[in-house]
Coordinates of C-alpha atoms in Angstrom, one line a residue:
X5 CA -19.8 -88.0 33.5
X6 CA -16.9 -90.6 34.0
X7 CA -13.7 -89.9 35.7
X8 CA -10.6 -88.5 34.0
X9 CA -8.8 -91.8 34.6
X10 CA -11.0 -93.4 32.0
X11 CA -10.0 -91.0 29.2
X12 CA -7.9 -91.6 26.2
X13 CA -4.2 -90.6 26.6
X14 CA -3.0 -88.1 23.9
X15 CA -0.2 -90.5 23.2
X16 CA -2.6 -93.4 22.2
X17 CA -2.5 -94.2 18.5
X18 CA -5.2 -92.2 16.6
X19 CA -6.2 -90.0 19.3
X20 CA -7.2 -86.4 18.2
X21 CA -7.4 -83.6 20.8
X22 CA -10.3 -81.2 20.1
X23 CA -9.7 -77.6 21.0
X24 CA -12.0 -78.1 24.2
X25 CA -9.5 -80.7 25.3
X26 CA -11.8 -83.6 24.4
X27 CA -10.0 -86.6 23.2
X28 CA -11.6 -88.9 20.4
X29 CA -9.8 -92.0 19.0
X30 CA -10.1 -92.5 15.1
X31 CA -9.4 -95.9 13.8
X32 CA -9.5 -98.2 10.8
X33 CA -11.4 -101.4 11.6
X34 CA -9.2 -103.4 9.2
X35 CA -6.3 -102.7 11.6
X36 CA -6.3 -105.0 14.7
X37 CA -6.8 -103.4 18.1
X38 CA -3.6 -103.3 20.0
X39 CA -3.8 -106.0 22.9
X40 CA -5.0 -104.9 26.3
X41 CA -6.5 -101.7 27.3
X42 CA -7.3 -98.9 26.7
X43 CA -10.6 -100.0 25.0
X44 CA -13.3 -97.6 24.1
X45 CA -16.3 -97.1 26.3
X46 CA -18.3 -96.1 23.3
X47 CA -17.8 -96.3 19.6
X48 CA -19.5 -94.8 16.5
X49 CA -19.1 -97.0 13.4
X50 CA -19.3 -95.6 10.0
X51 CA -19.8 -98.6 7.6
X52 CA -21.8 -99.7 4.7
X53 CA -23.1 -102.7 6.6
X54 CA -23.9 -103.7 10.1
X55 CA -20.6 -103.8 12.2
X56 CA -19.8 -107.0 14.3
X57 CA -20.8 -107.1 17.9
X58 CA -18.1 -105.6 20.4
X59 CA -18.1 -105.6 24.1
X60 CA -18.7 -101.8 24.5
X61 CA -21.5 -99.5 23.7
X62 CA -21.7 -98.5 20.1
X63 CA -23.9 -97.0 17.4
X64 CA -23.8 -97.5 13.6
X65 CA -24.2 -94.9 10.9
X66 CA -25.0 -96.6 7.5
X67 CA -22.2 -94.9 5.6
X68 CA -20.7 -96.6 2.4
X69 CA -17.0 -96.3 1.6
X70 CA -16.1 -93.0 -0.2
X71 CA -19.6 -91.8 0.3
X72 CA -21.7 -89.7 2.6
X73 CA -24.1 -90.9 5.5
X74 CA -27.3 -92.5 4.2
X75 CA -29.3 -90.7 6.7
X76 CA -27.6 -87.2 7.5
X77 CA -30.1 -86.3 10.3
X78 CA -29.3 -89.5 12.1
X79 CA -25.6 -89.1 11.4
X80 CA -25.7 -85.6 13.0
X81 CA -27.6 -86.8 16.0
X82 CA -25.1 -89.5 16.5
X83 CA -22.0 -87.3 15.9
X84 CA -23.4 -84.8 18.4
X85 CA -23.9 -87.7 20.9
X86 CA -20.4 -88.9 20.4
X87 CA -19.1 -85.4 21.0
X88 CA -21.0 -85.1 24.2
X89 CA -19.8 -88.4 25.4
X90 CA -16.1 -87.5 24.6
X91 CA -16.2 -85.0 27.5
X92 CA -16.1 -88.0 30.0
X93 CA -15.6 -91.3 28.1
X94 CA -13.3 -93.0 25.6
X95 CA -15.0 -92.5 22.4
X96 CA -13.8 -94.1 19.3
X97 CA -14.9 -93.2 15.7
X98 CA -14.1 -95.9 13.1
X99 CA -14.7 -96.9 9.5
X100 CA -12.8 -99.5 7.4
X101 CA -9.5 -97.7 6.7
X102 CA -9.8 -94.8 9.3
X103 CA -9.2 -92.0 6.9
X104 CA -12.2 -90.9 4.7
X105 CA -15.3 -91.7 6.7
X106 CA -13.4 -91.5 10.0
X107 CA -11.7 -88.2 9.0
X108 CA -15.0 -86.6 7.8
X109 CA -16.6 -87.6 11.2
X110 CA -13.7 -86.2 13.2
X111 CA -13.9 -83.0 11.3
X112 CA -17.5 -82.8 12.1
X113 CA -16.7 -83.4 15.8
X114 CA -14.2 -80.5 15.4
X115 CA -17.0 -78.3 14.0
X116 CA -19.2 -79.1 17.1
X117 CA -16.2 -78.2 19.2
X118 CA -15.8 -74.8 17.8
X119 CA -13.5 -75.1 14.8
X120 CA -15.0 -73.0 11.9
X121 CA -16.4 -75.5 9.3
X122 CA -14.2 -74.2 6.6
X123 CA -11.0 -75.0 8.8
X124 CA -12.2 -78.4 10.1
X125 CA -10.6 -80.7 7.4
X126 CA -7.3 -79.0 7.6
X127 CA -7.5 -79.2 11.5
X128 CA -8.0 -83.0 11.2
X129 CA -5.3 -83.4 8.7
X130 CA -2.9 -81.6 10.9
X131 CA -3.7 -83.3 14.1
X132 CA -5.0 -86.8 13.1
X133 CA -4.0 -88.0 9.6
X134 CA -2.8 -85.8 6.6
X135 CA -4.9 -88.0 4.2
X136 CA -8.1 -87.7 6.2
X137 CA -11.4 -86.7 4.5
X138 CA -10.8 -88.2 1.1
X139 CA -13.3 -86.9 -1.5
X140 CA -14.5 -83.6 -2.5
X141 CA -18.1 -84.4 -1.4
X142 CA -16.8 -85.4 2.1
X143 CA -15.1 -81.9 2.3
X144 CA -18.4 -80.3 1.3
X145 CA -20.3 -82.3 3.9
X146 CA -18.1 -81.0 6.6
X147 CA -18.5 -77.4 5.4
X148 CA -22.2 -77.8 5.3
X149 CA -22.3 -79.6 8.6
X150 CA -21.3 -76.2 10.2
X151 CA -24.6 -74.8 8.8
X152 CA -26.5 -76.9 11.1

């Protein structure tokens, strides 16, 4: 586990504090990164096509815009890994716009962190972005994510 000095600050743009205290940053890849640190130490990209290379560790979930992950088992495994890494690393979750797929993934991380699945979308909308999780099937995916 990495030191606390390497975690996000709650004041960083897009950072969501989970109930356990883990901090995860959500971001839209269409928006440029702020210059300079902090940079992620790990990212989970939720895109319909291969993301560009970045200088930090990352994984990619094939997840077309406004849809659901192409491989839900792989998505669950990678989301679980991102949640575990967030205990001691700067983890970023990102899609194109930073709301639909990113919000859905953040809601799934909230479920892993103990938020009841039926409350996870509201939690993310309250603490990350009020427009997060854009479609009815994304909301359903979060509810079912809690079933394991």
